[in-house]
Short mmCIF file of N, CA and C in Angstrom, two decimals:
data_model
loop_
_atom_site.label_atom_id
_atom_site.label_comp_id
_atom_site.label_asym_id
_atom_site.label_seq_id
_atom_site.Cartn_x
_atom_site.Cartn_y
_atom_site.Cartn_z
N UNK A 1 0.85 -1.18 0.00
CA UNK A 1 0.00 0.00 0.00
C UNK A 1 0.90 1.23 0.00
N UNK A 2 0.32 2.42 -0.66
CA UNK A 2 0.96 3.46 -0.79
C UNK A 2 1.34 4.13 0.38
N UNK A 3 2.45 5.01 0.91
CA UNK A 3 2.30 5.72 2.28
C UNK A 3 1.39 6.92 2.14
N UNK A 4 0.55 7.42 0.95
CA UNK A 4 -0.13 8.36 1.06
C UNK A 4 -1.23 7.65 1.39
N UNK A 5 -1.66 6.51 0.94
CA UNK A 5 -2.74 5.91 1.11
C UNK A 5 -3.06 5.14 2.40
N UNK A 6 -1.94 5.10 3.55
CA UNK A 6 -2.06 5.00 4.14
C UNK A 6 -2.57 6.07 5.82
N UNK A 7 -1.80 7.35 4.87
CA UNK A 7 -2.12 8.39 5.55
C UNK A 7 -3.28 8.58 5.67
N UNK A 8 -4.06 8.58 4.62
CA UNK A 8 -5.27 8.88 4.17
C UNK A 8 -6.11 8.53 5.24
N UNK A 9 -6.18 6.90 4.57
CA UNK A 9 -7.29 6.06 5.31
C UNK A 9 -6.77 6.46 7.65
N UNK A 10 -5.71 6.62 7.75
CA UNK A 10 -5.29 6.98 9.15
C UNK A 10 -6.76 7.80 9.18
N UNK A 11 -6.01 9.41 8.63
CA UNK A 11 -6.72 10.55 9.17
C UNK A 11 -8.18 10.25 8.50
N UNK A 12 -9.04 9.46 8.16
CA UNK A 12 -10.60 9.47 7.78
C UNK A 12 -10.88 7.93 9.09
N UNK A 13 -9.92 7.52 9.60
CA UNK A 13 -10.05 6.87 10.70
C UNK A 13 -10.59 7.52 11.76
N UNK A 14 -9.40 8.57 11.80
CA UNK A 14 -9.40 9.62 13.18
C UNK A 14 -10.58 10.62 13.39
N UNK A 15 -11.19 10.79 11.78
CA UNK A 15 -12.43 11.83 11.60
C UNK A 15 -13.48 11.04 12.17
N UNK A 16 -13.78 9.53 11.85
CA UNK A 16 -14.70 8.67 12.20
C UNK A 16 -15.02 8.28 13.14
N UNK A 17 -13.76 8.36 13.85
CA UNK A 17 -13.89 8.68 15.44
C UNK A 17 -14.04 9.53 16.57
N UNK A 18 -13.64 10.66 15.54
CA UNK A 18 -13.89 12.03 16.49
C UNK A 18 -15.20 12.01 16.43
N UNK A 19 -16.04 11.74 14.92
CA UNK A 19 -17.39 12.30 14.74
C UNK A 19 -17.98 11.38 15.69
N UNK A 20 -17.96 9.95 16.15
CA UNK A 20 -18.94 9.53 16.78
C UNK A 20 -18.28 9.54 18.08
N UNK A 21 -17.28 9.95 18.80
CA UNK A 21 -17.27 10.32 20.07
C UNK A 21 -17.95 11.85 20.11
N UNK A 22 -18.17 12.57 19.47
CA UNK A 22 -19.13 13.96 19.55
C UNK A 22 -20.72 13.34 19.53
N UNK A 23 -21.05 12.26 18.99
CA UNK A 23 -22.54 11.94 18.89
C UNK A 23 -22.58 10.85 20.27
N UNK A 24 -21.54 10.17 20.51
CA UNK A 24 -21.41 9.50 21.87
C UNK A 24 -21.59 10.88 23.25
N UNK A 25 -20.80 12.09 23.22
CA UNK A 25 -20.69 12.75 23.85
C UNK A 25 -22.30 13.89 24.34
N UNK A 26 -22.59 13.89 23.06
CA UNK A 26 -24.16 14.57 22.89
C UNK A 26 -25.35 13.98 23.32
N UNK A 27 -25.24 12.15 23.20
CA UNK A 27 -25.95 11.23 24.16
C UNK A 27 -25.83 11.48 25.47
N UNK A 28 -24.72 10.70 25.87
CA UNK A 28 -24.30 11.13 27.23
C UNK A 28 -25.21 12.14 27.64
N UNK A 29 -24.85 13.50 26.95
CA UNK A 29 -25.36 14.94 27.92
C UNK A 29 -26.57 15.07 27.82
N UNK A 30 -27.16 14.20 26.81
CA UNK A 30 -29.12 13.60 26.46
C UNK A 30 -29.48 13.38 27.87
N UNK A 31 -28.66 12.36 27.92
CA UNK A 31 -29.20 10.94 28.99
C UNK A 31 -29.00 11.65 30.44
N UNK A 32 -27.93 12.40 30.73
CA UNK A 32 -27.86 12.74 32.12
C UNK A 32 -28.93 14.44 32.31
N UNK A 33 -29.14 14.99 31.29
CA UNK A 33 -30.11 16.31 31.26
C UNK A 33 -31.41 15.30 31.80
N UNK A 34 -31.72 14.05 31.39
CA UNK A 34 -33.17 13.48 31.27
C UNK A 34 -33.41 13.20 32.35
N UNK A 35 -32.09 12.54 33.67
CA UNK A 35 -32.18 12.37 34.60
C UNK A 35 -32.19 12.80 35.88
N UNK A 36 -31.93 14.53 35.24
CA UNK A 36 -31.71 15.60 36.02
C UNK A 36 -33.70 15.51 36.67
N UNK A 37 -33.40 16.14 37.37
CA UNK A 37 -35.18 16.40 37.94
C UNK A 37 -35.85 17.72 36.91
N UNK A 38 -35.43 18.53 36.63
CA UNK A 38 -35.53 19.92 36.18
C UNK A 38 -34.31 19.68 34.59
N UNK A 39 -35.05 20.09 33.23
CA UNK A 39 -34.11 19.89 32.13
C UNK A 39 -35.06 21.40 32.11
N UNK A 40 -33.41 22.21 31.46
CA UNK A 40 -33.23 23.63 31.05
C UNK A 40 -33.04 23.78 29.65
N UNK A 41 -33.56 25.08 29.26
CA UNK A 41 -33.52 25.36 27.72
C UNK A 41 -33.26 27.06 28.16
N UNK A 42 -32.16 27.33 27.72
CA UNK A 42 -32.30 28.91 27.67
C UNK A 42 -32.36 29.57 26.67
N UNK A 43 -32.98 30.85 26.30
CA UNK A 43 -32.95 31.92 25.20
C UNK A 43 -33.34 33.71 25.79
N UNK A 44 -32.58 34.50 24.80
CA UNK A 44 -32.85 35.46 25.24
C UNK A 44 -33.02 36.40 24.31
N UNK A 45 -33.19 37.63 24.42
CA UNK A 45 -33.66 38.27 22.96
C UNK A 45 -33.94 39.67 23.32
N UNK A 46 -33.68 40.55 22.68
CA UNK A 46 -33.22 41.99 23.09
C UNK A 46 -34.44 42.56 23.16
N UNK A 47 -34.76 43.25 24.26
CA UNK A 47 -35.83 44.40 24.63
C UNK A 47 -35.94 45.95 24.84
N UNK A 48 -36.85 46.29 24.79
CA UNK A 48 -36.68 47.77 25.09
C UNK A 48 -37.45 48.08 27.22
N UNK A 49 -37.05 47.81 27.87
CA UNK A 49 -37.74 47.95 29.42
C UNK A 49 -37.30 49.25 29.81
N UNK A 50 -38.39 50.34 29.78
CA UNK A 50 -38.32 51.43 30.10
C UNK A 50 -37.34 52.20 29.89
N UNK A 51 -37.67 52.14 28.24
CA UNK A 51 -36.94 53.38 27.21
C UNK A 51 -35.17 52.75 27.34
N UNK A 52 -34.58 51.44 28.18
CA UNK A 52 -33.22 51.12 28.24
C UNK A 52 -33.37 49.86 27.04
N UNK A 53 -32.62 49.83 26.73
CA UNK A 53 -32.56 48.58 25.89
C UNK A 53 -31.60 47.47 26.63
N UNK A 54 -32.27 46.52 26.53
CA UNK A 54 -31.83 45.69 27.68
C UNK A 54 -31.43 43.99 26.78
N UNK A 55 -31.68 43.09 27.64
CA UNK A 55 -31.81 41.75 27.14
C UNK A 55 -32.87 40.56 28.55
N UNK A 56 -33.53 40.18 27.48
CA UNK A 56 -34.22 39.46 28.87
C UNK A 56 -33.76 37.98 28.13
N UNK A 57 -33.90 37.32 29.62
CA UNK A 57 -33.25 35.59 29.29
C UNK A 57 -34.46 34.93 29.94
N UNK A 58 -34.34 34.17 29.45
CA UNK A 58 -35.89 33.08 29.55
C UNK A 58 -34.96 32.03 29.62
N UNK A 59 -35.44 30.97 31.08
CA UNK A 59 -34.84 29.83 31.28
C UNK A 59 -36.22 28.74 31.41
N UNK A 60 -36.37 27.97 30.03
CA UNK A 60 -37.94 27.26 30.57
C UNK A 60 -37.16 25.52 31.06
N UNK A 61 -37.86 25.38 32.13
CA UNK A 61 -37.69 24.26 33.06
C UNK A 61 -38.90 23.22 32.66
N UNK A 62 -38.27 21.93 32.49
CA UNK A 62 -39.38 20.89 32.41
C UNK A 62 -38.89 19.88 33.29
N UNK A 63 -40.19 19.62 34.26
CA UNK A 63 -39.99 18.74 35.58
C UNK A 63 -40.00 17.50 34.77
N UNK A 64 -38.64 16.22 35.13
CA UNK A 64 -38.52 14.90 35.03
C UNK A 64 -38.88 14.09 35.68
N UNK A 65 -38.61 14.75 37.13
CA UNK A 65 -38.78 13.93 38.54
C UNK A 65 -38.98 14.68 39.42
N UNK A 66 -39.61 14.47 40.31
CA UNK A 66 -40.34 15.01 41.79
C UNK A 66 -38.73 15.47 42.51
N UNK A 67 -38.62 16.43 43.30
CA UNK A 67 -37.67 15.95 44.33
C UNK A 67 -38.60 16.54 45.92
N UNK A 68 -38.50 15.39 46.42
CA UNK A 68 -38.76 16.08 48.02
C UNK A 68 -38.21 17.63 48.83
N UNK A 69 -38.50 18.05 49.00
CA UNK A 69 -38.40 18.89 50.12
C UNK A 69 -37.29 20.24 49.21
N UNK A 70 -37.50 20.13 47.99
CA UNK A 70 -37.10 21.04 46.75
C UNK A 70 -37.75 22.14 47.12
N UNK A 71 -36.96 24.13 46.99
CA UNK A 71 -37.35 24.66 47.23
C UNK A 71 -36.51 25.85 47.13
N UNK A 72 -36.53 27.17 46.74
CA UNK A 72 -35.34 28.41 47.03
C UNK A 72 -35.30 28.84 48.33
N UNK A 73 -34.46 29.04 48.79
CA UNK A 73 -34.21 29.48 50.12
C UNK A 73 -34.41 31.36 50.75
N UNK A 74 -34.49 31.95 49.08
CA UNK A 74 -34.52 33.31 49.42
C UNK A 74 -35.94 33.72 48.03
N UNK A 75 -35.82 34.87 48.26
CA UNK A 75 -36.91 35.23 46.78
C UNK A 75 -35.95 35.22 45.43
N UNK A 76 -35.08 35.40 45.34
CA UNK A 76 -34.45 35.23 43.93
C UNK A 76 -34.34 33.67 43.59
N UNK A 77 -35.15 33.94 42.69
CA UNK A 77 -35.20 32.24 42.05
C UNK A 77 -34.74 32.44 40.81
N UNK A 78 -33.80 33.05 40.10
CA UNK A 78 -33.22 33.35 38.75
C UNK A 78 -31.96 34.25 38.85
N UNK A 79 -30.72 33.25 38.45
CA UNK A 79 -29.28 34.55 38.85
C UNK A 79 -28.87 34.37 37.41
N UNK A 80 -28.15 35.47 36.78
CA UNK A 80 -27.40 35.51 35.81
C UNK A 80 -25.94 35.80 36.19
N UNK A 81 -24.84 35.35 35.36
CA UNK A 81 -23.37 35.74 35.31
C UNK A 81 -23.22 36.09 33.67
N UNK A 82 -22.57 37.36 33.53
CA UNK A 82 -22.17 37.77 32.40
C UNK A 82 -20.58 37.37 32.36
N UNK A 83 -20.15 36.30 31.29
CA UNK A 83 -18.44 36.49 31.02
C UNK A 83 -18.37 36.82 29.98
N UNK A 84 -16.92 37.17 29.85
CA UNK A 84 -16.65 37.48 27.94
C UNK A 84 -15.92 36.45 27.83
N UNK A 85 -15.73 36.17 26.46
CA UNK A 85 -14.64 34.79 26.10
C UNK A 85 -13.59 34.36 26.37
N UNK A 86 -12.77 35.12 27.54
CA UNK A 86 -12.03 33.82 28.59
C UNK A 86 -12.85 34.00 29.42
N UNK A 87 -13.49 34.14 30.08
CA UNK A 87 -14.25 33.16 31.38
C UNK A 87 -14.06 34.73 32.64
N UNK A 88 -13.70 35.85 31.78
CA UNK A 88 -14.03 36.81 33.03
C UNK A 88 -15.00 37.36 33.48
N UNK A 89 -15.60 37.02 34.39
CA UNK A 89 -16.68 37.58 35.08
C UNK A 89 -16.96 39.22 34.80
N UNK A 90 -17.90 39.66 34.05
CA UNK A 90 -18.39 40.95 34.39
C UNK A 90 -19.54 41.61 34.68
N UNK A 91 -20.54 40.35 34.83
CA UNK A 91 -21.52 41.11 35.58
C UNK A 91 -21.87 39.43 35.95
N UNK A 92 -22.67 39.91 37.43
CA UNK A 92 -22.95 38.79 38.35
C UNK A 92 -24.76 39.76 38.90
N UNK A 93 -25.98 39.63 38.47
CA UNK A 93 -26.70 39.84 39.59
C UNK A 93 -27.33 39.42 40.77
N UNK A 94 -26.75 38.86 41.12
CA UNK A 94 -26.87 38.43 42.88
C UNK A 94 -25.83 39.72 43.58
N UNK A 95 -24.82 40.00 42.96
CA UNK A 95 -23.79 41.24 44.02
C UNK A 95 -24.36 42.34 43.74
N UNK A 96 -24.38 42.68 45.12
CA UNK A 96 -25.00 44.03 45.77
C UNK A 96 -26.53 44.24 45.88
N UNK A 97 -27.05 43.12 45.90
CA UNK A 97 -28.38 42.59 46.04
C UNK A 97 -28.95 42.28 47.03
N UNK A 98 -29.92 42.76 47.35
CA UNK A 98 -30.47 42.13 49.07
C UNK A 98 -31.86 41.02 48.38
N UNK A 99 -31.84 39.82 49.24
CA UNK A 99 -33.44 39.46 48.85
C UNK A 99 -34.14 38.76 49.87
N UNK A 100 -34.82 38.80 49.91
CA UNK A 100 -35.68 38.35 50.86
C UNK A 100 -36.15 37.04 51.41
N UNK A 101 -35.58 37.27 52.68
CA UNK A 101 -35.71 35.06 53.50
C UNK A 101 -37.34 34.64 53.37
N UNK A 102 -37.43 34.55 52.73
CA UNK A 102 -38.52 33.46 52.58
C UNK A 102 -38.48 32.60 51.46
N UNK A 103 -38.97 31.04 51.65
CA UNK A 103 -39.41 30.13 50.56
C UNK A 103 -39.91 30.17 49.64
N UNK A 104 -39.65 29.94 48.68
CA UNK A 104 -40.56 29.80 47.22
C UNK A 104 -39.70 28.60 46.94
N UNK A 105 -41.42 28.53 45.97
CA UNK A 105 -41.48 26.75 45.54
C UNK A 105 -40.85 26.95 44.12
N UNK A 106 -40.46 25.98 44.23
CA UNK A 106 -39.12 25.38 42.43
C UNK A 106 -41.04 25.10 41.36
N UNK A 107 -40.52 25.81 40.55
CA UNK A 107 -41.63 25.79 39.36
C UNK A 107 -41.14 25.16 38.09
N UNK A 108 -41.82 23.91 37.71
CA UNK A 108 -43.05 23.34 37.58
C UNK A 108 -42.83 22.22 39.07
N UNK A 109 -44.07 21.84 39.17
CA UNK A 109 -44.15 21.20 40.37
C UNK A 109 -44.35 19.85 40.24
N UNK A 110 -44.80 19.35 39.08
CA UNK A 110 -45.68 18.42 38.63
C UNK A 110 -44.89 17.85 37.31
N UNK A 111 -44.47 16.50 37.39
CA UNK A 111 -43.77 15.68 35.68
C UNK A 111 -44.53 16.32 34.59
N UNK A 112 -43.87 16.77 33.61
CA UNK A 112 -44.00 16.85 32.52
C UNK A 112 -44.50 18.44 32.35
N UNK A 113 -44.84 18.75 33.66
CA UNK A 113 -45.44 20.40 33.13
C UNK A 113 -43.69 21.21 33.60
N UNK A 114 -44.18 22.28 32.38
CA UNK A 114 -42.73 23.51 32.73
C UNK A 114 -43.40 25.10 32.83
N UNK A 115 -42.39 25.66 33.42
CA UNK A 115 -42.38 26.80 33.90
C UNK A 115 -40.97 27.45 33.20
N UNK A 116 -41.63 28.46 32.74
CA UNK A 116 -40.32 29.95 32.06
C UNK A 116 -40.00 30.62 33.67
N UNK A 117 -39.13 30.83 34.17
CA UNK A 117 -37.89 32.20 34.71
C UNK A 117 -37.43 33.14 33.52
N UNK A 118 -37.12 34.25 33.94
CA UNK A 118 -37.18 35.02 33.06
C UNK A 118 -35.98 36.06 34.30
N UNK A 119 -34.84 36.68 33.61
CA UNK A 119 -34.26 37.79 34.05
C UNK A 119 -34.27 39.08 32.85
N UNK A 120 -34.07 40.64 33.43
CA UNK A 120 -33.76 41.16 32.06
C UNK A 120 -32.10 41.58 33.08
N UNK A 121 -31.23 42.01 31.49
CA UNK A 121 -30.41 42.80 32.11
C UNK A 121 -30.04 43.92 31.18
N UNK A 122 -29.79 45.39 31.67
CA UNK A 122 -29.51 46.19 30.85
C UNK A 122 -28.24 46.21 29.69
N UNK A 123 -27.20 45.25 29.78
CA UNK A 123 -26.13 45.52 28.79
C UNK A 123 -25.11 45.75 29.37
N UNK A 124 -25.11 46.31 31.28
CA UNK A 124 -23.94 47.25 31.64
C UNK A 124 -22.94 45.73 32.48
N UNK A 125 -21.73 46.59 32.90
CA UNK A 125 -21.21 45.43 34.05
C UNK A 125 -21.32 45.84 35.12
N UNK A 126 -20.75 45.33 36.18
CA UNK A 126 -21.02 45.57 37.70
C UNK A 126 -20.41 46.67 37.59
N UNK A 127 -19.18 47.82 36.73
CA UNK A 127 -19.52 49.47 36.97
C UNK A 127 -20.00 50.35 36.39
N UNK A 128 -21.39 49.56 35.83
CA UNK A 128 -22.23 50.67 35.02
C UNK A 128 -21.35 51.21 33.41
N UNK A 129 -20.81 50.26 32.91
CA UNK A 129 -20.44 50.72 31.96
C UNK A 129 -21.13 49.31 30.97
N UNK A 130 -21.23 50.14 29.69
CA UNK A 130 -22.02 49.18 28.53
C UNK A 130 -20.64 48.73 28.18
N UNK A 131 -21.31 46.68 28.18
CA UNK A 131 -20.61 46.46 27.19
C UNK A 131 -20.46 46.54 25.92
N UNK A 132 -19.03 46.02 25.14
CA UNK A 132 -18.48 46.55 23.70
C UNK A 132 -19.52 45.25 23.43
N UNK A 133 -19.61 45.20 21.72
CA UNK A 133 -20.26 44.76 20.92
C UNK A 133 -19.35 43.35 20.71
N UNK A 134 -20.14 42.22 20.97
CA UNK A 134 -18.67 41.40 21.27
C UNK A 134 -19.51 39.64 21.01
N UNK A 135 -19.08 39.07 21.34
CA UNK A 135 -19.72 37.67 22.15
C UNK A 135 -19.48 37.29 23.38
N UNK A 136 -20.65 36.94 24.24
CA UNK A 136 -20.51 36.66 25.71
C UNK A 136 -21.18 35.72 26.18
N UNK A 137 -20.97 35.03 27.28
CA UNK A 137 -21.57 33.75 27.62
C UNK A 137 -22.48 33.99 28.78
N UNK A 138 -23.60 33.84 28.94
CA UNK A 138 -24.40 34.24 30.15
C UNK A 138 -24.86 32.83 30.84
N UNK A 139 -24.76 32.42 31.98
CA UNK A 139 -24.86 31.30 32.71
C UNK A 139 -26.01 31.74 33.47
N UNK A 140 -27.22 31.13 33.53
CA UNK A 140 -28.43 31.19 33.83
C UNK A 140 -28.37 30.32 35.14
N UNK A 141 -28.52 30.53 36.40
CA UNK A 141 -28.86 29.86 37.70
C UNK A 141 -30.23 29.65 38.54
N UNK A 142 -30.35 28.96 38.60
CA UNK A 142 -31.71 28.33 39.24
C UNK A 142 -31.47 28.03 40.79
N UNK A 143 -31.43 28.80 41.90
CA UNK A 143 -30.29 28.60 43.35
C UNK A 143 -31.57 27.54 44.08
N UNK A 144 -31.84 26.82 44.10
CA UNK A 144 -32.85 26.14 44.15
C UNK A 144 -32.10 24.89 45.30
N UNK A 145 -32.52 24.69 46.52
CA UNK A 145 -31.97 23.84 47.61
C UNK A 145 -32.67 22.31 47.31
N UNK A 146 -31.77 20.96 47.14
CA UNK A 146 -30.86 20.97 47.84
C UNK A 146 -30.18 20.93 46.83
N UNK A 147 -30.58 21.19 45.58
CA UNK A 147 -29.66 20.96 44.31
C UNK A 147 -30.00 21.97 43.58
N UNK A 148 -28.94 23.13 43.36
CA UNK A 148 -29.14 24.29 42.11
C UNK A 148 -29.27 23.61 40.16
N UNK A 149 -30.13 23.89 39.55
CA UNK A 149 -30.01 23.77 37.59
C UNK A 149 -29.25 25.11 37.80
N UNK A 150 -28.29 24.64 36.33
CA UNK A 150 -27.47 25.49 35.82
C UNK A 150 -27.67 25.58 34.03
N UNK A 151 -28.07 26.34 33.40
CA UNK A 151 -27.30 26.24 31.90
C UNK A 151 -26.78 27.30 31.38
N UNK A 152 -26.17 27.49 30.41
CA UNK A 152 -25.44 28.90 30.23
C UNK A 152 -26.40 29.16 28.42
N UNK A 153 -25.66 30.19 27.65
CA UNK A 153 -25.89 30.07 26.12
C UNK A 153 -25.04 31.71 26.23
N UNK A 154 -24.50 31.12 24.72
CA UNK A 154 -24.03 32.12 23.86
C UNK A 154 -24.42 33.27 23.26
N UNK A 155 -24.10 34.55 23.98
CA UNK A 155 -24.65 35.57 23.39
C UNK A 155 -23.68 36.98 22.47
N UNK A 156 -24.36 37.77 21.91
CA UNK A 156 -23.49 38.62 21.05
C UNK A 156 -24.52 39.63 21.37
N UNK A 157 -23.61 41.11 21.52
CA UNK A 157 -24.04 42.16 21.68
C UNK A 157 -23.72 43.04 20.11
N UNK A 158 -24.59 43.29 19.76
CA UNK A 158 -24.17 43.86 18.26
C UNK A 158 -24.32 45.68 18.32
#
């Protein structure tokens, strides 16, 4: 056999394997989202909230499984983290936030029914300055006892 032809068939080896460890890998994250109690879908989409132009994020939750004694510990039942593309934190709203000790119940309550959370945020970082026009990753939190949902999604400020 030729050594090009051996190259060949190598690297369409290595493609064949990358591609189905990515469809192995996408199962996986199927199978363990399904087993989660709460499976997350986030989206968000630019608004105008009192003349600011903002962004609101919608996190819709669909109950898998019951959990006992599930519940938020304060009134914020929806946190956002703003990073930019290495992973630096620039806006967090939970800091400098007060909220209030009382219980609220984790929504949907019931298999198979879901419930939207919803945050907006204006664009700025924790010093009031707008961010540049960029791509950023916003991580959507659900602080929910005894186990927090997490999902993030990809966003661009244009």
């Amino acid at each position: 056999m030729h050594k090009n032809t051996k190259i060949i068939i190598f690297l369409l080896s290595a493609i064949l394997i990358s591609c189905s460890n990515c469809d192995l890998k996408k199962e996986q994250a199927k199978n363990k989202q399904a087993n989660e109690a709460l499976t997350l879908s986030a989206s968000y989409e630019k608004v105008n909230e009192n003349d600011i132009e903002s962004y609101r994020f919608d996190v819709k939750a669909k109950r898998n499984k019951v959990v006992e004694g599930e519940y938020f510990p304060s009134s914020q039942t929806i946190a956002l983290t703003i990073t930019d593309e290495y992973g630096k934190m620039l806006y967090n709203s939970s800091m400098g936030t007060m909220f209030m000790d009382i219980i609220e119940t984790v929504y949907p309550e019931n298999i198979s029914e879901e419930h939207t959370y919803s945050i907006i945020w204006n664009g700025k970082d924790m010093k009031g300055n707008h961010l540049p026009n960029g791509k950023y990753k916003a991580m959507l939190l659900l602080p929910a006892i005894p186990n927090p949902y997490a999902t993030d999604i990809e966003m661009e400020i244009e």
